[in-house]
Short mmCIF file of C-alpha atoms and ligand atoms in Angstrom, two decimals:
data_model
loop_
_atom_site.label_atom_id
_atom_site.label_comp_id
_atom_site.label_asym_id
_atom_site.label_seq_id
_atom_site.Cartn_x
_atom_site.Cartn_y
_atom_site.Cartn_z
CA MET A 1 0.00 0.00 0.00
CA TYR A 2 1.19 3.51 -0.67
CA LEU A 3 -0.15 6.99 -0.14
CA ASP A 4 -0.38 9.35 -3.08
CA TYR A 5 1.09 12.60 -1.74
CA ASN A 6 -0.32 14.55 -4.66
CA LEU A 7 -3.83 13.57 -3.74
CA LEU A 8 -3.14 14.07 -0.05
CA GLU A 9 -1.98 17.58 -0.78
CA LYS A 10 -5.26 18.39 -2.54
CA CYS A 11 -7.22 16.69 0.19
CA TYR A 12 -5.47 18.81 2.80
CA LYS A 13 -6.69 21.95 1.06
CA CYS A 14 -10.20 20.70 0.43
CA GLY A 15 -12.23 19.43 3.36
CA ALA A 16 -15.45 19.14 1.37
CA CYS A 17 -16.44 15.89 3.03
CA TYR A 18 -16.44 17.15 6.63
CA ASP A 19 -20.16 17.72 6.33
CA LEU A 20 -20.81 14.07 5.52
CA CYS A 21 -18.24 12.36 7.72
CA PRO A 22 -20.05 10.95 10.76
CA SER A 23 -16.96 11.16 12.93
CA CYS A 24 -16.08 14.74 11.91
CA LEU A 25 -19.65 15.73 12.69
CA ASN A 26 -20.06 13.92 15.97
CA LEU A 27 -16.77 13.12 17.66
CA PRO A 28 -15.05 16.21 19.05
CA GLY A 29 -11.37 16.25 18.17
CA TYR A 30 -11.67 14.06 15.09
CA ASP A 31 -10.03 16.16 12.40
CA PRO A 32 -8.61 14.31 9.37
CA ARG A 33 -7.06 17.39 7.80
CA LYS A 34 -4.92 17.95 10.85
CA VAL A 35 -3.72 14.37 10.51
CA ILE A 36 -3.05 14.78 6.80
CA GLY A 37 -1.22 18.06 7.42
CA ASP A 38 1.06 16.20 9.82
CA ILE A 39 1.64 13.38 7.34
CA LEU A 40 2.66 15.96 4.73
CA ALA A 41 4.99 17.60 7.24
CA ASP A 42 6.44 14.20 8.10
CA ASN A 43 5.32 14.64 11.68
CA TYR A 44 2.78 11.82 12.05
CA GLU A 45 4.36 9.65 14.77
CA HIS A 46 2.25 11.12 17.55
CA TRP A 47 -0.95 10.07 15.79
CA LEU A 48 -0.04 6.39 15.93
CA ASN A 49 -0.84 6.30 19.60
CA SER A 50 -4.06 8.30 19.31
CA GLU A 51 -7.72 7.29 19.51
CA SER A 52 -8.40 9.44 16.44
CA ILE A 53 -7.06 7.07 13.82
CA TRP A 54 -9.43 4.35 15.09
CA GLN A 55 -12.41 6.70 14.96
CA CYS A 56 -12.64 6.54 11.19
CA LEU A 57 -15.63 4.22 10.74
CA GLU A 58 -14.71 3.16 7.21
CA CYS A 59 -18.19 4.24 6.17
CA HIS A 60 -16.80 5.39 2.78
CA HIS A 61 -18.80 8.60 2.75
CA CYS A 62 -15.65 10.63 2.10
CA LEU A 63 -14.67 8.31 -0.72
CA GLU A 64 -18.06 8.57 -2.43
CA ILE A 65 -18.37 12.32 -2.31
CA CYS A 66 -14.73 13.06 -3.10
CA TYR A 67 -14.05 14.70 -6.46
CA GLN A 68 -10.85 12.69 -6.73
CA HIS A 69 -12.51 9.49 -5.44
CA TYR A 70 -9.91 9.46 -2.74
CA GLY A 71 -11.15 9.92 0.77
CA PHE A 72 -9.69 10.75 4.17
CA GLU A 73 -9.93 7.13 5.08
CA ASN A 74 -6.85 6.20 3.07
CA ALA A 75 -4.69 8.27 5.38
CA MET A 76 -6.39 6.76 8.41
CA THR A 77 -5.94 3.20 7.14
CA ALA A 78 -2.28 3.87 6.49
CA LEU A 79 -1.75 5.14 10.03
CA ARG A 80 -3.70 2.24 11.55
CA THR A 81 -1.54 -0.20 9.62
CA LEU A 82 1.60 1.50 10.92
CA ALA A 83 0.22 1.57 14.44
CA SER A 84 -0.49 -2.16 14.22
CA LYS A 85 3.08 -2.81 13.11
CA ARG A 86 4.29 -1.10 16.26
CA GLY A 87 1.94 -3.09 18.44
CA LEU A 88 -0.38 -0.15 19.14
CA THR A 89 -3.67 -1.85 18.24
CA PRO A 90 -6.67 -1.52 20.56
CA GLN A 91 -7.18 -4.60 22.77
CA GLN A 92 -10.25 -5.82 20.94
CA VAL A 93 -8.65 -5.57 17.53
CA LYS A 94 -5.73 -7.59 18.85
CA ARG A 95 -8.07 -10.24 20.31
CA GLY A 96 -10.06 -10.46 17.09
CA TRP A 97 -6.91 -10.80 15.00
CA ASP A 98 -5.56 -13.58 17.25
CA MET A 99 -8.79 -15.50 16.91
CA PHE A 100 -8.86 -14.95 13.17
CA VAL A 101 -5.38 -16.30 12.50
CA ARG A 102 -6.03 -19.28 14.78
CA THR A 103 -9.42 -20.33 13.42
CA GLY A 104 -10.14 -18.36 10.24
CA LYS A 105 -13.27 -17.05 11.96
CA LEU A 106 -14.34 -14.39 14.44
CA GLY A 107 -16.86 -16.63 16.15
CA GLU A 108 -18.32 -20.11 15.76
CA PRO A 109 -21.93 -21.29 15.38
CA GLN A 110 -23.38 -22.44 18.71
CA SER A 111 -24.90 -25.88 18.30
CA SER A 112 -27.12 -25.69 21.41
CA ALA A 113 -28.69 -22.42 20.28
CA ARG A 114 -29.16 -23.82 16.79
CA LYS A 115 -30.96 -26.85 18.15
CA ARG A 116 -33.23 -24.72 20.26
CA LEU A 117 -34.11 -22.62 17.20
CA GLY A 118 -34.66 -25.66 14.99
CA LEU A 119 -31.75 -24.74 12.68
CA PRO A 120 -29.87 -27.44 10.76
CA GLN A 121 -26.30 -28.19 11.71
CA ALA A 122 -24.02 -25.42 10.50
CA ALA A 123 -21.86 -26.00 7.44
CA GLU A 124 -18.26 -26.87 8.14
CA SER A 125 -15.72 -24.11 8.47
CA GLY A 126 -12.77 -23.87 6.11
CA LYS A 127 -10.32 -23.65 8.98
CA ASP A 128 -7.82 -26.29 7.79
CA SER A 129 -7.61 -25.00 4.26
CA PHE A 130 -7.33 -21.43 5.59
CA LEU A 131 -4.49 -22.35 7.97
CA LYS A 132 -2.63 -24.04 5.15
CA LEU A 133 -3.07 -20.97 2.98
CA PHE A 134 -2.00 -18.67 5.81
CA LYS A 135 1.21 -20.65 6.18
CA ILE A 136 1.91 -20.38 2.45
CA TYR A 137 1.25 -16.65 2.63
CA GLN A 138 3.63 -16.18 5.54
CA ASP A 139 6.32 -18.21 3.81
CA SER A 140 5.91 -16.05 0.71
CA LYS A 141 6.52 -12.96 2.83
CA GLY A 142 9.45 -14.60 4.52
CA VAL A 143 7.80 -14.56 7.96
CA LYS A 144 9.34 -17.06 10.36
CA THR A 145 6.73 -19.22 12.11
CA MET B 1 -32.44 -17.94 -11.20
CA LYS B 2 -28.96 -19.31 -10.68
CA ASP B 3 -28.40 -21.27 -7.44
CA PHE B 4 -26.64 -19.28 -4.78
CA ALA B 5 -24.58 -20.01 -1.69
CA VAL B 6 -25.62 -18.17 1.45
CA PHE B 7 -22.70 -16.47 3.14
CA TRP B 8 -23.90 -16.24 6.75
CA GLY B 9 -20.73 -14.70 8.16
CA CYS B 10 -19.35 -15.10 11.68
CA THR B 11 -21.54 -12.60 13.53
CA ILE B 12 -24.97 -13.90 12.56
CA GLN B 13 -24.09 -17.51 13.28
CA ALA B 14 -22.16 -16.89 16.47
CA ARG B 15 -24.31 -14.19 18.03
CA PHE B 16 -27.67 -13.87 16.30
CA PRO B 17 -28.67 -17.31 14.98
CA PHE B 18 -32.34 -16.26 15.06
CA LEU B 19 -31.55 -13.96 12.12
CA GLU B 20 -30.58 -17.07 10.22
CA VAL B 21 -34.02 -18.49 11.03
CA SER B 22 -35.93 -15.59 9.47
CA THR B 23 -33.60 -15.51 6.47
CA ARG B 24 -34.14 -19.21 5.76
CA LEU B 25 -37.89 -18.82 6.14
CA VAL B 26 -38.15 -16.02 3.60
CA PHE B 27 -35.91 -17.91 1.17
CA GLU B 28 -38.30 -20.85 1.51
CA ARG B 29 -41.41 -18.76 1.04
CA PHE B 30 -40.06 -17.28 -2.18
CA GLY B 31 -38.82 -20.66 -3.40
CA LEU B 32 -35.27 -19.39 -3.84
CA PRO B 33 -32.51 -21.85 -4.80
CA TYR B 34 -30.19 -21.33 -1.83
CA ARG B 35 -27.45 -23.63 -0.65
CA ASP B 36 -25.29 -24.09 2.40
CA ILE B 37 -21.75 -24.95 1.44
CA ASP B 38 -18.89 -26.21 3.58
CA GLY B 39 -15.59 -24.41 3.77
CA PHE B 40 -16.21 -20.68 4.22
CA THR B 41 -14.17 -18.71 6.74
CA CYS B 42 -14.57 -15.15 7.96
CA CYS B 43 -15.08 -12.85 4.94
CA PRO B 44 -12.68 -11.38 6.55
CA GLU B 45 -13.74 -8.38 8.56
CA LYS B 46 -12.14 -5.27 7.12
CA SER B 47 -11.51 -2.93 10.01
CA LEU B 48 -9.77 -5.72 11.83
CA VAL B 49 -7.83 -7.81 9.33
CA ASN B 50 -7.20 -5.18 6.65
CA ASN B 51 -5.72 -2.72 9.12
CA ILE B 52 -3.16 -5.27 10.17
CA ASP B 53 -2.46 -7.16 6.97
CA HIS B 54 -3.95 -6.08 3.65
CA GLY B 55 -2.52 -9.06 1.77
CA LEU B 56 -4.08 -11.62 4.09
CA TRP B 57 -7.38 -9.76 3.93
CA GLU B 58 -7.39 -10.10 0.14
CA LEU B 59 -6.22 -13.67 0.09
CA THR B 60 -8.85 -14.86 2.58
CA ALA B 61 -11.67 -13.11 0.74
CA ALA B 62 -10.38 -14.48 -2.58
CA ARG B 63 -10.49 -17.99 -1.15
CA ASN B 64 -14.16 -17.60 -0.17
CA ILE B 65 -15.06 -16.20 -3.58
CA ALA B 66 -13.12 -18.95 -5.36
CA MET B 67 -15.13 -21.61 -3.51
CA VAL B 68 -18.39 -20.18 -4.78
CA GLU B 69 -17.04 -19.91 -8.31
CA GLU B 70 -15.79 -23.44 -8.31
CA MET B 71 -19.28 -24.71 -7.55
CA GLY B 72 -20.76 -22.53 -10.26
CA LEU B 73 -22.85 -20.54 -7.79
CA ASN B 74 -23.57 -16.93 -7.02
CA LEU B 75 -23.48 -15.61 -3.49
CA VAL B 76 -26.06 -13.86 -1.31
CA SER B 77 -25.42 -12.63 2.20
CA PRO B 78 -27.68 -11.18 4.88
CA CYS B 79 -24.53 -9.56 6.34
CA THR B 80 -23.58 -6.16 5.03
CA GLY B 81 -19.95 -6.25 6.09
CA CYS B 82 -19.37 -9.63 4.45
CA VAL B 83 -20.72 -8.56 1.07
CA SER B 84 -18.84 -5.30 1.05
CA ASN B 85 -15.53 -6.98 1.91
CA LEU B 86 -15.94 -9.77 -0.62
CA ALA B 87 -17.03 -7.39 -3.38
CA THR B 88 -14.21 -4.95 -2.65
CA VAL B 89 -11.57 -7.64 -2.97
CA ASN B 90 -13.29 -9.11 -6.01
CA LYS B 91 -13.11 -5.75 -7.75
CA GLU B 92 -9.52 -5.16 -6.70
CA LEU B 93 -8.49 -8.45 -8.25
CA CYS B 94 -10.46 -7.86 -11.45
CA HIS B 95 -8.61 -4.59 -11.95
CA ASP B 96 -5.16 -5.91 -11.23
CA GLU B 97 -4.13 -8.97 -13.20
CA ALA B 98 -0.72 -9.12 -11.55
CA LYS B 99 -2.25 -9.20 -8.12
CA LYS B 100 -4.81 -11.76 -9.20
CA GLY B 101 -1.98 -13.92 -10.52
CA ALA B 102 -0.12 -13.71 -7.23
CA VAL B 103 -3.25 -14.59 -5.28
CA ASN B 104 -4.02 -17.48 -7.59
CA SER B 105 -0.53 -18.91 -7.31
CA MET B 106 -1.19 -19.31 -3.58
CA LEU B 107 -4.80 -20.46 -3.94
CA LYS B 108 -3.59 -23.19 -6.28
CA GLU B 109 -1.93 -24.87 -3.32
CA VAL B 110 -5.35 -25.43 -1.75
CA GLY B 111 -6.93 -26.41 -5.06
CA LEU B 112 -8.71 -23.16 -5.85
CA GLU B 113 -8.65 -20.36 -8.37
CA VAL B 114 -10.42 -17.02 -8.39
CA GLY B 115 -11.73 -15.56 -11.65
CA GLY B 116 -13.84 -12.70 -10.35
CA HIS B 117 -17.03 -13.56 -12.21
CA ALA B 118 -19.45 -14.69 -9.49
CA ALA B 119 -22.24 -12.27 -8.58
CA LEU B 120 -21.95 -11.25 -4.93
CA HIS B 121 -25.24 -9.87 -3.63
CA HIS B 122 -26.40 -8.27 -0.45
CA LEU B 123 -29.78 -9.71 0.46
CA VAL B 124 -31.70 -6.41 0.21
CA PRO B 125 -30.67 -5.32 -3.31
CA PHE B 126 -30.91 -9.02 -4.24
CA PHE B 127 -34.59 -9.04 -3.33
CA HIS B 128 -35.08 -5.81 -5.22
CA ASP B 129 -33.19 -6.75 -8.37
CA GLU B 130 -33.43 -10.53 -8.65
CA VAL B 131 -36.63 -11.50 -6.86
CA GLY B 132 -38.38 -8.28 -7.86
CA ILE B 133 -40.69 -5.81 -6.22
CA ASN B 134 -43.73 -7.32 -7.86
CA ALA B 135 -43.02 -10.82 -6.60
CA VAL B 136 -42.51 -9.38 -3.15
CA ARG B 137 -45.72 -7.40 -3.26
CA SER B 138 -47.78 -10.30 -4.52
CA ARG B 139 -46.69 -12.52 -1.62
CA VAL B 140 -47.83 -10.11 1.06
CA VAL B 141 -50.53 -11.67 3.22
CA ILE B 142 -51.25 -8.88 5.66
CA PRO B 143 -50.13 -5.51 4.27
CA MET B 144 -48.31 -3.19 6.60
CA LYS B 145 -50.33 -0.15 5.71
CA GLY B 146 -50.18 2.47 8.42
CA MET B 147 -46.88 1.22 9.83
CA ARG B 148 -44.24 3.93 9.97
CA VAL B 149 -40.69 2.64 9.78
CA ALA B 150 -37.28 4.27 9.68
CA ILE B 151 -34.91 2.56 7.28
CA HIS B 152 -31.28 2.32 8.22
CA TYR B 153 -29.34 1.30 5.12
CA GLY B 154 -26.03 0.58 6.78
CA CYS B 155 -22.91 1.91 5.05
CA HIS B 156 -21.62 -1.27 3.48
CA MET B 157 -24.82 -2.39 1.82
CA ILE B 158 -24.15 0.21 -0.86
CA ARG B 159 -20.59 1.47 -0.38
CA PRO B 160 -17.98 1.44 -1.79
CA SER B 161 -20.06 1.83 -4.94
CA HIS B 162 -17.18 1.12 -7.32
CA SER B 163 -17.25 -2.44 -5.96
CA LEU B 164 -20.89 -3.03 -5.10
CA ASN B 165 -22.49 -0.94 -7.81
CA ASN B 166 -26.00 -1.80 -6.61
CA ASP B 167 -27.69 1.51 -5.76
CA ASP B 168 -26.93 5.20 -5.42
CA PRO B 169 -24.21 5.31 -2.75
CA LEU B 170 -25.47 8.53 -1.16
CA GLU B 171 -29.18 8.52 -1.96
CA PRO B 172 -30.17 4.89 -2.26
CA VAL B 173 -33.76 3.84 -2.97
CA LYS B 174 -34.04 0.06 -3.17
CA PHE B 175 -34.52 -0.70 0.51
CA ASP B 176 -37.21 1.98 0.64
CA ARG B 177 -39.03 0.51 -2.32
CA LEU B 178 -39.05 -2.96 -0.82
CA VAL B 179 -40.41 -1.78 2.48
CA GLU B 180 -43.02 0.30 0.70
CA ALA B 181 -44.02 -2.76 -1.33
CA LEU B 182 -44.96 -4.37 1.99
CA GLY B 183 -47.24 -1.41 2.66
CA CYS B 184 -45.06 0.42 5.20
CA GLU B 185 -44.32 4.10 5.08
CA SER B 186 -40.58 4.78 4.96
CA VAL B 187 -40.32 7.88 7.11
CA LYS B 188 -37.82 10.53 6.04
CA HIS B 189 -35.40 11.53 8.74
CA ARG B 190 -32.26 13.58 9.03
CA THR B 191 -29.96 10.82 10.28
CA LYS B 192 -31.15 8.22 7.78
CA MET B 193 -27.78 7.80 6.08
CA MET B 194 -25.68 8.22 9.20
CA CYS B 195 -23.25 5.41 9.99
CA CYS B 196 -24.43 3.32 12.97
CA GLY B 197 -21.11 3.80 14.76
CA GLN B 198 -20.79 0.23 16.00
CA GLY B 199 -17.21 0.16 14.72
CA LEU B 200 -16.24 2.22 17.76
CA ASP B 201 -17.20 -0.66 20.03
CA ARG B 202 -14.65 -2.81 18.25
CA VAL B 203 -11.80 -0.41 19.00
CA ASP B 204 -12.37 -0.09 22.76
CA GLN B 205 -14.44 3.11 22.49
CA HIS B 206 -17.76 1.96 23.96
CA GLU B 207 -18.86 5.40 25.16
CA ASN B 208 -18.36 6.83 21.68
CA ALA B 209 -20.35 3.95 20.20
CA LEU B 210 -23.23 4.76 22.56
CA HIS B 211 -22.93 8.43 21.68
CA MET B 212 -23.42 7.62 17.97
CA ALA B 213 -26.35 5.27 18.63
CA ARG B 214 -28.00 7.89 20.81
CA ILE B 215 -27.99 10.53 18.06
CA LYS B 216 -30.12 8.42 15.75
CA LEU B 217 -32.32 6.90 18.43
CA ARG B 218 -33.12 10.33 19.83
CA GLU B 219 -34.25 11.59 16.48
CA LEU B 220 -36.40 8.52 15.93
CA SER B 221 -37.99 8.81 19.38
CA SER B 222 -39.22 12.23 18.39
CA LEU B 223 -40.81 11.04 15.16
CA ASP B 224 -43.56 8.57 16.08
CA ILE B 225 -41.81 5.64 14.46
CA ASP B 226 -43.02 2.05 14.86
CA ALA B 227 -39.66 0.39 14.16
CA MET B 228 -36.23 0.86 12.69
CA VAL B 229 -35.59 -1.60 9.84
CA LEU B 230 -32.08 -2.66 8.89
CA CYS B 231 -30.19 -5.61 7.44
CA CYS B 232 -26.73 -5.79 8.98
CA PRO B 233 -25.72 -7.70 12.13
CA SER B 234 -23.32 -4.98 13.17
CA CYS B 235 -25.97 -2.25 12.92
CA TYR B 236 -28.40 -4.62 14.66
CA LEU B 237 -25.94 -5.04 17.53
CA GLN B 238 -25.55 -1.30 17.77
CA PHE B 239 -29.24 -0.43 17.86
CA ASP B 240 -30.73 -3.44 19.64
CA ASN B 241 -28.07 -4.30 22.18
CA ASN B 242 -26.71 -0.82 22.83
CA GLN B 243 -30.20 0.65 22.99
CA PHE B 244 -31.03 -2.03 25.56
CA LEU B 245 -27.95 -1.11 27.59
CA MET B 246 -28.81 2.58 27.56
CA GLU B 247 -32.41 1.86 28.53
CA LYS B 248 -31.17 -0.19 31.45
CA ASP B 249 -29.29 2.91 32.55
CA GLY B 250 -32.45 4.96 32.43
CA GLU B 251 -32.50 6.50 28.93
CA LYS B 252 -35.78 5.69 27.20
CA PHE B 253 -36.05 5.32 23.43
CA GLY B 254 -38.45 2.42 22.85
CA ILE B 255 -37.55 1.82 19.20
CA PRO B 256 -38.09 -1.80 18.11
CA ILE B 257 -35.36 -2.94 15.71
CA LEU B 258 -36.43 -5.25 12.91
CA TYR B 259 -34.19 -7.12 10.52
CA PHE B 260 -35.42 -6.87 6.93
CA THR B 261 -35.98 -10.64 6.84
CA GLU B 262 -38.19 -10.37 9.93
CA LEU B 263 -40.33 -7.56 8.54
CA LEU B 264 -40.65 -9.41 5.24
CA GLY B 265 -41.35 -12.67 7.10
CA LEU B 266 -44.19 -11.09 9.06
CA ALA B 267 -45.72 -9.56 5.93
CA VAL B 268 -45.70 -12.85 4.03
CA GLY B 269 -47.49 -14.62 6.84
CA TYR B 270 -45.00 -16.10 9.31
CA GLY B 271 -45.65 -15.70 13.01
CA ALA B 272 -43.51 -13.53 15.28
CA GLU B 273 -42.47 -16.52 17.34
CA GLU B 274 -41.63 -18.63 14.32
CA LEU B 275 -39.37 -15.83 13.11
CA GLY B 276 -37.57 -15.69 16.45
CA LEU B 277 -38.59 -12.15 17.36
CA MET B 278 -38.62 -12.93 21.09
CA ASN B 279 -34.83 -13.10 20.94
CA HIS B 280 -34.48 -9.34 20.55
CA ARG B 281 -33.25 -7.41 23.54
CA VAL B 282 -35.45 -4.41 22.84
CA GLY B 283 -39.02 -5.73 22.72
CA VAL B 284 -40.88 -5.60 19.42
CA ALA B 285 -44.34 -5.98 21.02
CA PRO B 286 -45.39 -2.35 20.38
CA PHE B 287 -44.83 -2.86 16.65
CA LEU B 288 -46.76 -6.13 16.58
CA GLU B 289 -49.64 -4.75 18.63
CA LYS B 290 -50.14 -1.76 16.41
CA TRP B 291 -49.90 -3.90 13.30
CA GLU B 292 -52.49 -6.29 14.67
CA ARG B 293 -54.75 -3.39 15.51
CA ILE B 294 -54.64 -1.72 12.12
CA GLY B 295 -53.15 -4.43 9.90
CA GLY B 296 -54.80 -4.90 6.56
CA GLU B 297 -57.40 -2.28 7.44
CA GLY B 298 -58.90 -1.10 4.19
CA SER B 299 -55.68 -1.84 2.38
CA GLU B 300 -55.24 -3.76 -0.81
CA VAL B 301 -52.13 -5.75 -1.56
CA GLY B 302 -52.20 -3.58 -4.64
CA GLY B 303 -50.34 -3.71 -7.90
CA LEU B 304 -51.83 -3.42 -11.33
CA GLU B 305 -52.48 -7.13 -11.87
CA SER B 306 -54.68 -7.42 -8.82
CA GLU B 307 -57.31 -5.47 -10.74
CA LEU B 308 -56.82 -7.19 -14.06
CA GLU B 309 -58.30 -10.60 -13.38
CA ASP B 310 -60.21 -12.09 -16.28
CA ILE B 311 -59.69 -9.21 -18.63
CA GLY B 312 -56.56 -10.32 -20.48
CA VAL B 313 -56.84 -10.06 -24.24
CA PHE B 314 -55.10 -13.40 -24.55
CA GLY B 315 -57.31 -14.97 -21.95
CA LEU B 316 -54.40 -15.42 -19.54
S1 SF4 C 401 -14.63 6.65 6.06
FE1 SF4 C 401 -13.81 7.59 7.94
S2 SF4 C 401 -13.04 9.61 7.35
FE2 SF4 C 401 -14.37 8.86 5.68
S3 SF4 C 401 -16.39 9.75 6.11
FE3 SF4 C 401 -16.34 7.72 7.06
S4 SF4 C 401 -15.63 8.05 9.18
FE4 SF4 C 401 -15.16 9.92 7.99
S1 SF4 C 402 -11.38 13.15 0.86
FE1 SF4 C 402 -11.81 14.19 -1.07
S2 SF4 C 402 -13.63 15.45 -0.62
FE2 SF4 C 402 -12.73 14.87 1.35
S3 SF4 C 402 -11.35 16.55 1.88
FE3 SF4 C 402 -10.13 15.00 0.81
S4 SF4 C 402 -10.13 15.65 -1.34
FE4 SF4 C 402 -11.83 16.74 -0.32
#
């Protein structure tokens, strides 16, 4: 993934989507242009530890209304990815990720509840095939397991 | 209609299995060729997996899509997040042959290949486009005339539009039309297109999640609404569960939350119990009581054909 600084530059001067962004409108302190300004000034480190970058809801409103089909969210995603690399993910994201790479799922069907509701047995999960694929993926990236 | 695999997703099956009940029932009632297939994993969830590892996010989604393709099926999901994630990756691969090649070289090791040609539908636009408004209308047993509902689209049913391409991404209409076909009034409201905000609960910001839920629920409380209708387990969690939590702490909203499959199920003649409505945390009794009181009152199921019996030129 890379960030297009040309687009970011334009985005920094624009701000047209503030009126549609649910977080800009409702969460005090959420201000994507400030973040983008800091990225352009190469002074973004302090954002990695902030709540702000996790307040982008990935609702894609900014993307849809944007005249360059760009969207604030690209900058936020980039910072969240960096934050994750440094181990700065929120607890729940970390827990979800751990479960995902262990099982390929974020939760399993509950057979007792299914019985009570008269639902058929749930289809089998693709866990084994997923784990095999995950291993291949890690090898391809040279990750030691 | 081509057979389709149902992609239930993790959340519905792990947390809200009763939503699976109503979905199966409406599929049955409309005689739709649905299938359960073994081998799906998490779609995977974007905010979680994509933020940590974009490549794994793509590869996992590609694997799910490839399974559907291999069986010659299309895909329909009652989960908004699942469809949006799968469609986004599908589009990304279709536009980048090199990337698709890299993904396929790994998928080959588990006996799969992604082409990018399966149709991936969200259940709501699927009912609108593939089943059709007319078919929906003609199956209604007790019209919902007089019922005032607030539709909550949910961001990922329609966005990103370059991947989903199923409605206007900012001023969608299909969900409204379906609900109107059942006889309901879709009440205009200021926060209609606002994101539910449930994502904040997933990043340890519970108070902010409640704050977002409150904004919409407050508006709806002031509007004489009988229910909010949605079709996304994440939005459902936000408005049913979080509304329940706030009510327990003394804030009163009293907005029943209905899944689209439940509203449709009721209209085509299933009972509330059969549909699993008693599993909601915020009670839906006020909706049902009003509907029972006024249901069907002076209302026709409607549609042109209902008045055309016996007058066809061809005797049909
Ligand atoms: S995707 Fe993020 S930045 Fe864009 S409008 Fe939604 S919350 Fe705001
Ligand atoms: S995302 Fe697009 S519309 Fe929003 S401020 Fe940036 S350039 Fe303007």
